[in-house]
CSV table of N, CA and C in Angstrom, one decimal:
chain,number,residue,atom,x,y,z
A,1,MET,N,60.6,-32.4,-4.4
A,1,MET,CA,61.0,-31.4,-5.8
A,1,MET,C,61.5,-30.3,-5.2
A,2,ASN,N,62.4,-29.4,-5.7
A,2,ASN,CA,62.8,-28.1,-5.7
A,2,ASN,C,62.0,-27.2,-5.5
A,3,LYS,N,62.3,-25.9,-5.1
A,3,LYS,CA,61.2,-25.0,-5.2
A,3,LYS,C,61.0,-24.4,-6.6
A,4,SER,N,60.1,-24.0,-6.9
A,4,SER,CA,60.2,-22.8,-7.9
A,4,SER,C,60.2,-21.6,-7.2
A,5,ILE,N,60.6,-20.7,-8.2
A,5,ILE,CA,60.5,-19.3,-7.8
A,5,ILE,C,59.5,-18.3,-8.5
A,6,PHE,N,58.7,-17.8,-7.7
A,6,PHE,CA,58.2,-16.8,-8.5
A,6,PHE,C,58.3,-15.1,-8.3
A,7,TYR,N,58.6,-14.5,-9.3
A,7,TYR,CA,59.1,-13.3,-9.4
A,7,TYR,C,57.8,-12.4,-9.9
A,8,HIS,N,57.9,-11.2,-8.7
A,8,HIS,CA,56.8,-10.4,-9.2
A,8,HIS,C,57.5,-9.1,-8.6
A,9,ALA,N,56.5,-7.9,-9.1
A,9,ALA,CA,57.2,-6.4,-8.5
A,9,ALA,C,55.7,-5.6,-8.0
A,10,GLY,N,54.9,-6.6,-7.3
A,10,GLY,CA,53.9,-6.0,-6.5
A,10,GLY,C,52.6,-5.3,-7.4
A,11,CYS,N,52.8,-5.6,-8.5
A,11,CYS,CA,51.7,-4.9,-9.3
A,11,CYS,C,50.3,-5.5,-9.1
A,12,PRO,N,49.1,-5.1,-9.5
A,12,PRO,CA,47.8,-5.9,-9.4
A,12,PRO,C,48.1,-7.2,-10.0
A,13,VAL,N,48.4,-7.2,-11.4
A,13,VAL,CA,48.4,-8.5,-12.2
A,13,VAL,C,49.6,-9.7,-11.4
A,14,CYS,N,50.3,-9.1,-10.9
A,14,CYS,CA,51.3,-9.5,-10.3
A,14,CYS,C,50.6,-10.5,-9.1
A,15,VAL,N,50.2,-9.7,-8.2
A,15,VAL,CA,49.3,-10.3,-6.6
A,15,VAL,C,48.3,-11.4,-7.1
A,16,SER,N,47.6,-11.1,-8.1
A,16,SER,CA,46.4,-11.8,-8.8
A,16,SER,C,47.1,-13.3,-9.2
A,17,ALA,N,48.2,-13.3,-10.1
A,17,ALA,CA,48.8,-14.3,-10.5
A,17,ALA,C,49.5,-15.3,-9.3
A,18,GLU,N,50.2,-14.2,-8.5
A,18,GLU,CA,50.8,-15.2,-7.3
A,18,GLU,C,49.8,-15.7,-6.4
A,19,GLN,N,48.4,-15.4,-6.0
A,19,GLN,CA,47.5,-16.1,-5.3
A,19,GLN,C,47.1,-17.4,-6.3
A,20,ASP,N,47.0,-17.4,-7.6
A,20,ASP,CA,46.6,-18.4,-8.6
A,20,ASP,C,47.9,-19.4,-8.3
A,21,ILE,N,49.1,-19.0,-8.4
A,21,ILE,CA,50.3,-20.2,-8.4
A,21,ILE,C,50.4,-20.7,-7.0
A,22,ILE,N,49.9,-20.2,-6.0
A,22,ILE,CA,50.5,-20.5,-4.6
A,22,ILE,C,49.0,-21.6,-4.4
A,23,SER,N,48.1,-21.4,-4.8
A,23,SER,CA,46.9,-22.3,-4.7
A,23,SER,C,47.2,-23.5,-5.8
A,24,LEU,N,47.6,-23.3,-6.7
A,24,LEU,CA,47.9,-24.2,-7.7
A,24,LEU,C,49.2,-25.3,-7.1
A,25,ILE,N,50.2,-25.0,-7.0
A,25,ILE,CA,51.4,-25.4,-6.6
A,25,ILE,C,51.6,-25.6,-5.3
A,26,GLY,N,51.2,-24.7,-4.2
A,26,GLY,CA,51.4,-24.8,-2.7
A,26,GLY,C,52.3,-24.1,-2.7
A,27,GLU,N,52.2,-23.5,-1.5
A,27,GLU,CA,52.9,-22.3,-0.7
A,27,GLU,C,54.4,-23.0,-0.6
A,28,GLN,N,54.5,-24.0,0.0
A,28,GLN,CA,55.7,-24.6,0.6
A,28,GLN,C,56.3,-25.1,-1.1
A,29,ASN,N,56.0,-25.0,-2.1
A,29,ASN,CA,56.7,-25.2,-3.2
A,29,ASN,C,57.4,-24.0,-3.9
A,30,VAL,N,57.1,-23.0,-3.2
A,30,VAL,CA,57.2,-21.7,-4.3
A,30,VAL,C,58.0,-20.8,-3.2
A,31,GLN,N,59.1,-20.3,-3.8
A,31,GLN,CA,59.6,-19.3,-3.1
A,31,GLN,C,59.3,-17.8,-3.8
A,32,ILE,N,58.8,-16.6,-3.2
A,32,ILE,CA,58.4,-15.7,-3.7
A,32,ILE,C,59.5,-14.3,-3.8
A,33,ILE,N,59.7,-13.6,-4.8
A,33,ILE,CA,60.6,-12.8,-4.9
A,33,ILE,C,60.1,-11.2,-5.5
A,34,HIS,N,60.1,-10.2,-4.6
A,34,HIS,CA,59.7,-9.1,-5.1
A,34,HIS,C,60.7,-8.1,-5.7
A,35,LEU,N,60.9,-8.0,-6.8
A,35,LEU,CA,62.0,-7.6,-7.7
A,35,LEU,C,62.2,-6.0,-7.2
A,36,GLY,N,61.0,-5.3,-7.3
A,36,GLY,CA,61.0,-3.7,-6.6
A,36,GLY,C,61.7,-3.7,-5.5
A,37,GLU,N,61.6,-4.6,-4.4
A,37,GLU,CA,62.1,-4.4,-3.1
A,37,GLU,C,63.6,-5.1,-2.9
A,38,GLN,N,63.9,-6.3,-4.0
A,38,GLN,CA,65.2,-6.8,-4.0
A,38,GLN,C,66.0,-6.7,-5.2
A,39,GLN,N,66.3,-5.4,-5.4
A,39,GLN,CA,67.1,-5.1,-6.6
A,39,GLN,C,68.1,-6.2,-6.9
A,40,ASP,N,69.0,-6.4,-5.9
A,40,ASP,CA,70.0,-7.3,-6.2
A,40,ASP,C,69.9,-8.5,-6.7
A,41,GLN,N,68.6,-9.0,-7.0
A,41,GLN,CA,68.2,-10.4,-7.5
A,41,GLN,C,67.9,-10.1,-8.9
A,42,ILE,N,67.7,-8.7,-9.4
A,42,ILE,CA,67.0,-8.9,-10.7
A,42,ILE,C,68.3,-9.4,-11.7
A,43,GLN,N,69.3,-8.8,-11.5
A,43,GLN,CA,70.4,-9.9,-12.2
A,43,GLN,C,70.5,-11.3,-12.4
A,44,VAL,N,70.0,-11.5,-11.2
A,44,VAL,CA,70.0,-13.4,-11.0
A,44,VAL,C,68.7,-13.4,-11.9
A,45,ALA,N,67.8,-12.8,-11.6
A,45,ALA,CA,66.4,-13.3,-12.7
A,45,ALA,C,66.7,-12.9,-14.0
A,46,GLU,N,67.7,-11.8,-14.3
A,46,GLU,CA,67.7,-12.0,-16.0
A,46,GLU,C,68.6,-12.9,-16.6
A,47,THR,N,69.8,-13.4,-15.4
A,47,THR,CA,70.5,-14.6,-15.9
A,47,THR,C,70.0,-15.7,-16.0
A,48,ALA,N,68.4,-15.9,-15.5
A,48,ALA,CA,67.6,-17.1,-15.4
A,48,ALA,C,66.9,-17.1,-16.7
A,49,GLY,N,66.7,-16.0,-17.4
A,49,GLY,CA,65.9,-16.1,-18.3
A,49,GLY,C,64.8,-14.8,-18.4
A,50,LEU,N,64.5,-14.4,-17.2
A,50,LEU,CA,63.3,-13.6,-17.0
A,50,LEU,C,63.2,-12.3,-17.9
A,51,LYS,N,62.1,-12.1,-18.4
A,51,LYS,CA,62.0,-10.8,-19.3
A,51,LYS,C,60.8,-10.1,-18.7
A,52,SER,N,60.1,-10.6,-18.0
A,52,SER,CA,58.8,-9.7,-17.5
A,52,SER,C,58.4,-10.2,-16.1
A,53,VAL,N,57.5,-9.6,-15.5
A,53,VAL,CA,57.1,-10.1,-14.0
A,53,VAL,C,55.3,-9.8,-14.5
A,54,PRO,N,54.8,-11.0,-13.7
A,54,PRO,CA,55.2,-12.0,-13.1
A,54,PRO,C,55.6,-13.2,-14.1
A,55,ALA,N,56.1,-13.9,-13.4
A,55,ALA,CA,57.0,-14.8,-13.6
A,55,ALA,C,57.4,-16.0,-13.1
A,56,LEU,N,57.4,-17.6,-13.4
A,56,LEU,CA,57.8,-18.8,-12.3
A,56,LEU,C,59.0,-19.1,-13.0
A,57,LEU,N,60.3,-19.5,-12.4
A,57,LEU,CA,61.2,-19.9,-12.6
A,57,LEU,C,61.1,-21.5,-12.1
A,58,THR,N,60.8,-22.5,-12.9
A,58,THR,CA,60.5,-23.7,-12.4
A,58,THR,C,61.7,-24.5,-12.0
A,59,PRO,N,61.8,-25.4,-11.0
A,59,PRO,CA,62.8,-26.3,-11.0
A,59,PRO,C,63.6,-26.7,-11.6
A,60,ASN,N,63.1,-26.9,-13.0
A,60,ASN,CA,64.3,-27.2,-13.9
A,60,ASN,C,64.9,-26.3,-14.6
A,61,GLY,N,64.6,-25.0,-14.2
A,61,GLY,CA,65.3,-24.0,-15.2
A,61,GLY,C,64.7,-23.1,-16.2
A,62,ASN,N,63.2,-24.0,-16.2
A,62,ASN,CA,62.6,-22.8,-17.4
A,62,ASN,C,61.8,-21.6,-16.8
A,63,VAL,N,61.6,-20.8,-17.7
A,63,VAL,CA,60.7,-19.6,-17.0
A,63,VAL,C,59.5,-19.5,-17.9
A,64,LEU,N,58.4,-19.4,-16.7
A,64,LEU,CA,57.0,-19.3,-17.4
A,64,LEU,C,56.7,-17.7,-17.1
A,65,HIS,N,56.6,-17.1,-18.5
A,65,HIS,CA,56.1,-15.6,-18.1
A,65,HIS,C,54.7,-15.6,-18.1
A,66,ILE,N,54.1,-15.1,-17.0
A,66,ILE,CA,52.6,-15.3,-17.1
A,66,ILE,C,51.8,-14.0,-17.1
A,67,ASN,N,50.8,-13.8,-17.9
A,67,ASN,CA,50.2,-12.5,-18.2
A,67,ASN,C,51.2,-11.2,-18.5
A,68,PHE,N,51.0,-10.4,-18.1
A,68,PHE,CA,52.0,-9.5,-18.0
A,68,PHE,C,51.7,-8.4,-17.4
A,69,GLY,N,52.5,-8.2,-16.3
A,69,GLY,CA,52.9,-7.1,-15.6
A,69,GLY,C,53.7,-5.7,-16.0
A,70,ALA,N,54.8,-6.3,-16.0
A,70,ALA,CA,56.0,-5.2,-16.4
A,70,ALA,C,57.1,-5.5,-17.0
A,71,SER,N,57.7,-5.0,-17.8
A,71,SER,CA,59.1,-5.5,-18.5
A,71,SER,C,60.0,-5.5,-17.3
A,72,ILE,N,61.2,-6.5,-17.5
A,72,ILE,CA,62.0,-6.4,-16.1
A,72,ILE,C,62.9,-5.3,-16.3
A,73,GLU,N,62.9,-4.3,-17.7
A,73,GLU,CA,63.9,-3.1,-17.5
A,73,GLU,C,63.2,-2.2,-17.0
A,74,ASP,N,62.0,-2.3,-16.8
A,74,ASP,CA,61.4,-0.8,-16.2
A,74,ASP,C,61.2,-1.2,-14.7
A,75,LEU,N,61.8,-2.4,-14.0
A,75,LEU,CA,62.2,-2.6,-12.5
A,75,LEU,C,63.8,-1.7,-12.3
A,76,LYS,N,64.5,-1.6,-13.1
A,76,LYS,CA,65.7,-1.3,-12.9
A,76,LYS,C,65.9,0.3,-12.7
A,77,ASN,N,66.4,0.6,-11.0
A,77,ASN,CA,66.0,2.0,-10.5
A,77,ASN,C,67.7,2.6,-10.4
B,1,MET,N,40.1,-30.4,-5.0
B,1,MET,CA,40.0,-29.1,-5.8
B,1,MET,C,39.5,-29.7,-7.5
B,2,ASN,N,38.9,-28.7,-8.0
B,2,ASN,CA,38.7,-29.1,-9.3
B,2,ASN,C,39.8,-29.1,-10.3
B,3,LYS,N,39.9,-29.4,-11.4
B,3,LYS,CA,40.9,-29.5,-12.3
B,3,LYS,C,41.0,-28.2,-13.0
B,4,SER,N,42.4,-27.8,-13.1
B,4,SER,CA,42.5,-26.8,-14.0
B,4,SER,C,42.4,-27.0,-15.4
B,5,ILE,N,42.2,-26.2,-16.4
B,5,ILE,CA,42.4,-26.8,-17.9
B,5,ILE,C,43.7,-26.1,-18.5
B,6,PHE,N,44.5,-26.6,-19.1
B,6,PHE,CA,45.6,-26.3,-19.8
B,6,PHE,C,45.0,-26.1,-21.5
B,7,TYR,N,44.9,-25.2,-22.1
B,7,TYR,CA,44.7,-24.7,-23.3
B,7,TYR,C,46.4,-24.6,-24.0
B,8,HIS,N,46.1,-25.5,-25.2
B,8,HIS,CA,47.3,-25.3,-26.1
B,8,HIS,C,46.9,-25.3,-27.5
B,9,ALA,N,47.9,-25.3,-28.5
B,9,ALA,CA,47.7,-25.3,-30.1
B,9,ALA,C,48.6,-26.0,-30.5
B,10,GLY,N,49.6,-26.9,-29.8
B,10,GLY,CA,50.6,-27.9,-30.3
B,10,GLY,C,52.1,-27.2,-30.7
B,11,CYS,N,52.2,-25.4,-30.5
B,11,CYS,CA,53.0,-25.3,-30.9
B,11,CYS,C,54.4,-25.5,-29.9
B,12,PRO,N,55.7,-25.7,-30.6
B,12,PRO,CA,56.7,-25.8,-29.5
B,12,PRO,C,56.7,-25.2,-28.2
B,13,VAL,N,56.1,-23.7,-28.1
B,13,VAL,CA,56.3,-22.9,-26.8
B,13,VAL,C,55.2,-23.9,-25.9
B,14,CYS,N,54.0,-24.1,-26.9
B,14,CYS,CA,52.9,-24.9,-25.7
B,14,CYS,C,53.6,-26.0,-25.2
B,15,VAL,N,54.1,-26.9,-26.0
B,15,VAL,CA,54.7,-28.3,-25.4
B,15,VAL,C,55.5,-27.8,-24.2
B,16,SER,N,56.2,-27.1,-24.5
B,16,SER,CA,57.4,-26.8,-23.4
B,16,SER,C,56.5,-26.7,-22.1
B,17,ALA,N,55.7,-25.6,-22.1
B,17,ALA,CA,55.0,-25.1,-21.0
B,17,ALA,C,54.1,-26.1,-20.6
B,18,GLU,N,53.7,-27.0,-21.3
B,18,GLU,CA,52.6,-27.8,-20.7
B,18,GLU,C,53.4,-28.8,-20.1
B,19,GLN,N,54.5,-29.6,-20.3
B,19,GLN,CA,55.3,-30.6,-19.2
B,19,GLN,C,55.7,-29.9,-18.1
B,20,ASP,N,56.1,-28.3,-18.2
B,20,ASP,CA,56.3,-27.5,-16.8
B,20,ASP,C,54.9,-27.7,-15.9
B,21,ILE,N,53.8,-27.5,-16.7
B,21,ILE,CA,52.6,-27.3,-15.7
B,21,ILE,C,52.1,-28.7,-15.4
B,22,ILE,N,52.5,-29.7,-16.0
B,22,ILE,CA,52.2,-30.9,-15.1
B,22,ILE,C,53.1,-31.1,-14.3
B,23,SER,N,53.9,-31.1,-14.5
B,23,SER,CA,55.0,-31.3,-13.7
B,23,SER,C,55.2,-30.6,-12.2
B,24,LEU,N,54.2,-29.5,-12.4
B,24,LEU,CA,54.3,-28.7,-11.3
B,24,LEU,C,52.9,-28.8,-10.3
B,25,ILE,N,51.9,-29.0,-11.2
B,25,ILE,CA,50.6,-29.1,-10.4
B,25,ILE,C,50.0,-30.5,-10.6
B,26,GLY,N,50.6,-31.6,-11.3
B,26,GLY,CA,50.2,-32.4,-11.4
B,26,GLY,C,49.5,-33.0,-12.3
B,27,GLU,N,49.6,-34.0,-13.1
B,27,GLU,CA,48.6,-34.6,-14.4
B,27,GLU,C,47.1,-34.6,-14.0
B,28,GLN,N,47.1,-35.3,-12.8
B,28,GLN,CA,45.4,-35.6,-12.4
B,28,GLN,C,44.8,-34.3,-12.1
B,29,ASN,N,45.6,-33.3,-12.1
B,29,ASN,CA,45.2,-31.8,-11.7
B,29,ASN,C,44.5,-31.1,-12.7
B,30,VAL,N,45.4,-31.5,-13.9
B,30,VAL,CA,44.8,-30.7,-15.2
B,30,VAL,C,44.4,-31.5,-16.4
B,31,GLN,N,43.3,-30.9,-17.2
B,31,GLN,CA,42.6,-31.3,-18.4
B,31,GLN,C,43.5,-30.5,-19.3
B,32,ILE,N,43.8,-31.2,-20.4
B,32,ILE,CA,44.6,-30.8,-21.8
B,32,ILE,C,43.6,-30.4,-22.7
B,33,ILE,N,43.4,-29.3,-23.5
B,33,ILE,CA,43.0,-29.1,-24.7
B,33,ILE,C,43.6,-28.5,-25.8
B,34,HIS,N,43.6,-29.2,-26.7
B,34,HIS,CA,44.3,-28.9,-27.8
B,34,HIS,C,43.2,-28.1,-28.9
B,35,LEU,N,43.6,-26.7,-28.8
B,35,LEU,CA,42.1,-25.8,-29.5
B,35,LEU,C,42.6,-26.1,-31.0
B,36,GLY,N,43.3,-26.4,-31.6
B,36,GLY,CA,43.9,-26.6,-32.8
B,36,GLY,C,42.9,-28.0,-33.6
B,37,GLU,N,42.8,-28.7,-32.7
B,37,GLU,CA,41.9,-29.8,-32.7
B,37,GLU,C,40.7,-29.7,-32.4
B,38,GLN,N,40.2,-29.2,-31.6
B,38,GLN,CA,38.8,-28.9,-30.8
B,38,GLN,C,38.3,-27.9,-31.1
B,39,GLN,N,38.3,-27.4,-32.2
B,39,GLN,CA,37.5,-26.0,-32.7
B,39,GLN,C,36.7,-25.6,-32.0
B,40,ASP,N,35.7,-26.6,-31.4
B,40,ASP,CA,34.5,-26.5,-31.0
B,40,ASP,C,34.7,-25.9,-29.4
B,41,GLN,N,35.9,-25.7,-28.9
B,41,GLN,CA,36.0,-25.4,-27.7
B,41,GLN,C,36.5,-23.9,-27.6
B,42,ILE,N,37.1,-23.5,-28.7
B,42,ILE,CA,37.8,-21.9,-29.3
B,42,ILE,C,36.4,-21.0,-28.3
B,43,GLN,N,35.4,-21.3,-28.5
B,43,GLN,CA,34.4,-20.0,-28.2
B,43,GLN,C,34.3,-20.0,-26.7
B,44,VAL,N,33.9,-21.9,-26.0
B,44,VAL,CA,34.2,-21.8,-24.7
B,44,VAL,C,35.4,-21.4,-24.1
B,45,ALA,N,36.5,-21.4,-24.6
B,45,ALA,CA,37.7,-21.2,-24.0
B,45,ALA,C,37.8,-19.3,-24.2
B,46,GLU,N,37.1,-18.8,-25.4
B,46,GLU,CA,37.2,-17.4,-25.2
B,46,GLU,C,36.2,-16.8,-24.0
B,47,THR,N,35.4,-17.4,-23.8
B,47,THR,CA,34.2,-16.8,-23.2
B,47,THR,C,35.1,-16.7,-21.7
B,48,ALA,N,35.5,-18.1,-21.5
B,48,ALA,CA,36.5,-18.0,-20.3
B,48,ALA,C,37.4,-16.9,-20.0
B,49,GLY,N,37.8,-16.5,-21.0
B,49,GLY,CA,38.6,-15.0,-21.1
B,49,GLY,C,39.9,-15.4,-21.8
B,50,LEU,N,40.2,-16.5,-22.6
B,50,LEU,CA,41.4,-16.9,-22.9
B,50,LEU,C,41.6,-16.1,-24.3
B,51,LYS,N,42.8,-15.3,-24.2
B,51,LYS,CA,43.4,-14.4,-25.2
B,51,LYS,C,44.3,-14.9,-26.1
B,52,SER,N,45.1,-15.8,-25.6
B,52,SER,CA,46.1,-16.4,-26.5
B,52,SER,C,46.9,-18.1,-25.9
B,53,VAL,N,47.6,-18.8,-26.6
B,53,VAL,CA,47.6,-19.9,-26.0
B,53,VAL,C,49.2,-20.0,-26.0
B,54,PRO,N,49.9,-20.9,-25.1
B,54,PRO,CA,49.4,-21.6,-23.9
B,54,PRO,C,48.4,-20.7,-22.7
B,55,ALA,N,47.4,-21.3,-22.1
B,55,ALA,CA,47.0,-20.8,-21.1
B,55,ALA,C,46.6,-21.8,-20.2
B,56,LEU,N,46.3,-21.2,-19.0
B,56,LEU,CA,46.0,-22.5,-17.8
B,56,LEU,C,44.9,-21.4,-17.4
B,57,LEU,N,43.7,-22.2,-17.3
B,57,LEU,CA,42.0,-21.6,-16.6
B,57,LEU,C,41.9,-22.3,-15.4
B,58,THR,N,42.4,-21.6,-14.3
B,58,THR,CA,42.5,-22.4,-13.2
B,58,THR,C,41.3,-22.5,-12.4
B,59,PRO,N,40.8,-23.7,-11.2
B,59,PRO,CA,39.6,-23.8,-10.7
B,59,PRO,C,38.6,-22.6,-10.5
B,60,ASN,N,39.4,-21.7,-9.8
B,60,ASN,CA,38.5,-20.4,-9.8
B,60,ASN,C,38.1,-19.8,-11.0
B,61,GLY,N,38.7,-19.9,-11.8
B,61,GLY,CA,38.2,-19.2,-13.1
B,61,GLY,C,38.9,-18.2,-13.7
B,62,ASN,N,40.1,-18.1,-13.1
B,62,ASN,CA,41.4,-17.0,-13.3
B,62,ASN,C,42.2,-17.7,-14.8
B,63,VAL,N,42.4,-16.8,-15.6
B,63,VAL,CA,42.9,-17.1,-16.9
B,63,VAL,C,44.7,-16.9,-16.7
B,64,LEU,N,45.7,-17.9,-16.9
B,64,LEU,CA,47.0,-17.3,-16.4
B,64,LEU,C,47.5,-17.5,-18.1
B,65,HIS,N,47.8,-16.7,-18.8
B,65,HIS,CA,48.5,-16.6,-20.0
B,65,HIS,C,50.2,-16.6,-19.8
B,66,ILE,N,50.5,-18.0,-20.3
B,66,ILE,CA,51.9,-18.3,-20.3
B,66,ILE,C,52.8,-18.2,-21.4
B,67,ASN,N,53.8,-17.5,-21.2
B,67,ASN,CA,54.5,-16.8,-22.4
B,67,ASN,C,53.5,-16.7,-23.7
B,68,PHE,N,54.0,-16.9,-24.7
B,68,PHE,CA,53.1,-16.6,-25.8
B,68,PHE,C,53.6,-17.4,-27.1
B,69,GLY,N,52.5,-18.3,-27.5
B,69,GLY,CA,52.7,-19.0,-28.5
B,69,GLY,C,51.6,-18.7,-29.7
B,70,ALA,N,50.7,-18.4,-29.7
B,70,ALA,CA,49.6,-18.0,-30.7
B,70,ALA,C,48.3,-17.4,-30.0
B,71,SER,N,48.1,-16.1,-30.8
B,71,SER,CA,46.7,-15.7,-30.5
B,71,SER,C,45.9,-16.5,-30.8
B,72,ILE,N,44.4,-16.5,-29.9
B,72,ILE,CA,43.2,-17.3,-30.2
B,72,ILE,C,42.6,-17.0,-31.2
B,73,GLU,N,43.1,-15.7,-31.9
B,73,GLU,CA,42.5,-15.4,-33.5
B,73,GLU,C,43.2,-16.0,-34.1
B,74,ASP,N,44.3,-16.6,-34.2
B,74,ASP,CA,44.9,-17.1,-35.2
B,74,ASP,C,44.4,-18.5,-35.3
B,75,LEU,N,43.8,-19.3,-34.3
B,75,LEU,CA,43.4,-20.7,-34.4
B,75,LEU,C,42.1,-21.1,-35.0
B,76,LYS,N,41.2,-19.8,-35.5
B,76,LYS,CA,40.0,-19.9,-35.9
B,76,LYS,C,40.0,-20.5,-37.3
B,77,ASN,N,39.6,-21.7,-37.7
B,77,ASN,CA,40.0,-22.1,-39.1
B,77,ASN,C,38.5,-21.9,-40.1
């Protein structure tokens, strides 16, 4: 299986969801990207369909927006 | 690992998320509950912290609200 990508921005909601996702699907199956620190990934994430963080981009290209931490618009510095 | 519970209400957003969740964490690890058909489970789900569907209740008791299909209030008949 290809890896999923978990996008977050370091907020408490994100960190909590990250722990849950890792324990559910396994650390080896998910790449973690902190959009607050990796600004160059914001455009990539948006193109993939990301609207908010935390969110999980699945191997088949679907975006699962989980709870609600922050709008992706708010991450653009 | 205890099973997670995936709550949904049959809406297209729910069905899409259900397929993703099953493929990510494995069908044997998740119980599916259709709150539109199992009205007696709505109170149980609310007590667990469910605010909307689709959502995943993890084995450690956290609720991951995924995308947004319907508010749990709208499911009460």
